[in-house]
C-alpha cells in the first residue's frame, strides 16, 4: 500500500500558495476587464446601429425639405417672372 503524501506546511508552501492566490486574483481581474470591454463593445455596436438609423432618418428628412424648398423657389421664380 502506498501512503498518502501530505503537502509540506513550511514557509515555501506558504509562499507557493500566496503566489497561486495572487495569480488567481490577477486572472480574475483580467477576466473582469475582458467582460467589461466586451460589454462596452456591445454597447458601442448598439450605439452605432442607433446612429445609423438616425442618420438614415435625417437623410430622408433632408431630402423632403430639399424637395419642398426647390418647389417653393420655383413657385417664387414663376411669380416674379410675371
mmCIF file of C-alpha atoms in Angstrom:
data_model
loop_
_atom_site.group_PDB
_atom_site.id
_atom_site.type_symbol
_atom_site.label_atom_id
_atom_site.label_comp_id
_atom_site.label_asym_id
_atom_site.label_seq_id
_atom_site.Cartn_x
_atom_site.Cartn_y
_atom_site.Cartn_z
ATOM 1 C CA UNK A 1 0.000 0.000 0.000
ATOM 2 C CA UNK A 2 1.165 3.475 -0.784
ATOM 3 C CA UNK A 3 0.986 6.081 1.896
ATOM 4 C CA UNK A 4 -0.732 9.346 1.083
ATOM 5 C CA UNK A 5 1.748 12.121 0.751
ATOM 6 C CA UNK A 6 0.846 15.259 2.647
ATOM 7 C CA UNK A 7 1.646 18.722 1.404
ATOM 8 C CA UNK A 8 4.563 20.390 3.147
ATOM 9 C CA UNK A 9 3.429 23.038 5.562
ATOM 10 C CA UNK A 10 6.590 25.158 5.697
ATOM 11 C CA UNK A 11 7.325 28.722 4.562
ATOM 12 C CA UNK A 12 7.990 27.562 0.966
ATOM 13 C CA UNK A 13 4.490 26.114 0.797
ATOM 14 C CA UNK A 14 3.011 29.344 2.151
ATOM 15 C CA UNK A 15 4.914 31.357 -0.473
ATOM 16 C CA UNK A 16 3.719 28.996 -3.191
ATOM 17 C CA UNK A 17 0.078 29.241 -2.146
ATOM 18 C CA UNK A 18 0.486 33.015 -1.758
ATOM 19 C CA UNK A 19 1.800 33.241 -5.316
ATOM 20 C CA UNK A 20 -1.006 30.983 -6.500
ATOM 21 C CA UNK A 21 -3.581 33.188 -4.810
ATOM 22 C CA UNK A 22 -2.022 36.296 -6.326
ATOM 23 C CA UNK A 23 -2.001 34.674 -9.775
ATOM 24 C CA UNK A 24 -5.655 33.689 -9.393
ATOM 25 C CA UNK A 25 -6.508 37.252 -8.369
ATOM 26 C CA UNK A 26 -4.694 38.635 -11.441
ATOM 27 C CA UNK A 27 -6.536 36.179 -13.692
ATOM 28 C CA UNK A 28 -9.885 37.157 -12.155
ATOM 29 C CA UNK A 29 -9.070 40.847 -12.603
ATOM 30 C CA UNK A 30 -8.098 40.237 -16.237
ATOM 31 C CA UNK A 31 -11.334 38.333 -16.851
ATOM 32 C CA UNK A 32 -13.322 41.156 -15.257
ATOM 33 C CA UNK A 33 -11.597 43.663 -17.567
ATOM 34 C CA UNK A 34 -12.371 41.468 -20.587
ATOM 35 C CA UNK A 35 -16.024 41.186 -19.551
ATOM 36 C CA UNK A 36 -16.217 44.963 -19.154
ATOM 37 C CA UNK A 37 -14.572 45.509 -22.547
ATOM 38 C CA UNK A 38 -16.978 43.107 -24.237
ATOM 39 C CA UNK A 39 -19.918 44.824 -22.594
ATOM 40 C CA UNK A 40 -18.648 48.205 -23.764
ATOM 41 C CA UNK A 41 -18.141 46.844 -27.265
ATOM 42 C CA UNK A 42 -21.718 45.549 -27.351
ATOM 43 C CA UNK A 43 -22.983 48.932 -26.147
ATOM 44 C CA UNK A 44 -20.875 50.650 -28.820
ATOM 45 C CA UNK A 45 -22.343 48.401 -31.511
ATOM 46 C CA UNK A 46 -25.823 49.268 -30.309
ATOM 47 C CA UNK A 47 -24.923 52.961 -30.398
ATOM 48 C CA UNK A 48 -23.575 52.619 -33.929
ATOM 49 C CA UNK A 49 -26.788 50.938 -35.051
ATOM 50 C CA UNK A 50 -28.923 53.652 -33.455
ATOM 51 C CA UNK A 51 -26.764 56.366 -35.032
ATOM 52 C CA UNK A 52 -27.029 54.728 -38.450
ATOM 53 C CA UNK A 53 -30.810 54.607 -38.114
ATOM 54 C CA UNK A 54 -30.900 58.246 -37.018
ATOM 55 C CA UNK A 55 -28.640 59.194 -39.936
ATOM 56 C CA UNK A 56 -30.968 57.448 -42.394
ATOM 57 C CA UNK A 57 -33.982 59.257 -40.920
ATOM 58 C CA UNK A 58 -32.189 62.605 -41.110
ATOM 59 C CA UNK A 59 -31.207 61.961 -44.725
ATOM 60 C CA UNK A 60 -34.852 61.241 -45.542
ATOM 61 C CA UNK A 61 -35.967 64.425 -43.792
ATOM 62 C CA UNK A 62 -33.282 66.426 -45.603
ATOM 63 C CA UNK A 63 -34.453 65.056 -48.954
ATOM 64 C CA UNK A 64 -38.063 66.002 -48.168
ATOM 65 C CA UNK A 65 -37.118 69.512 -47.024
ATOM 66 C CA UNK A 66 -34.879 69.969 -50.052
ATOM 67 C CA UNK A 67 -37.738 68.998 -52.363
ATOM 68 C CA UNK A 68 -40.101 71.421 -50.655
ATOM 69 C CA UNK A 69 -37.569 74.254 -50.845
ATOM 70 C CA UNK A 70 -36.912 73.568 -54.524
ATOM 71 C CA UNK A 71 -40.672 73.682 -55.207
ATOM 72 C CA UNK A 72 -41.062 76.927 -53.231
ATOM 73 C CA UNK A 73 -38.138 78.533 -55.073
ATOM 74 C CA UNK A 74 -39.622 77.507 -58.416
ATOM 75 C CA UNK A 75 -43.012 78.992 -57.474
ATOM 76 C CA UNK A 76 -41.322 82.255 -56.439
ATOM 77 C CA UNK A 77 -39.427 82.399 -59.748
ATOM 78 C CA UNK A 78 -42.659 81.937 -61.684
ATOM 79 C CA UNK A 79 -44.407 84.651 -59.653
ATOM 80 C CA UNK A 80 -41.503 87.060 -60.131
ATOM 81 C CA UNK A 81 -41.320 86.305 -63.859
ATOM 82 C CA UNK A 82 -44.916 87.512 -64.440
#
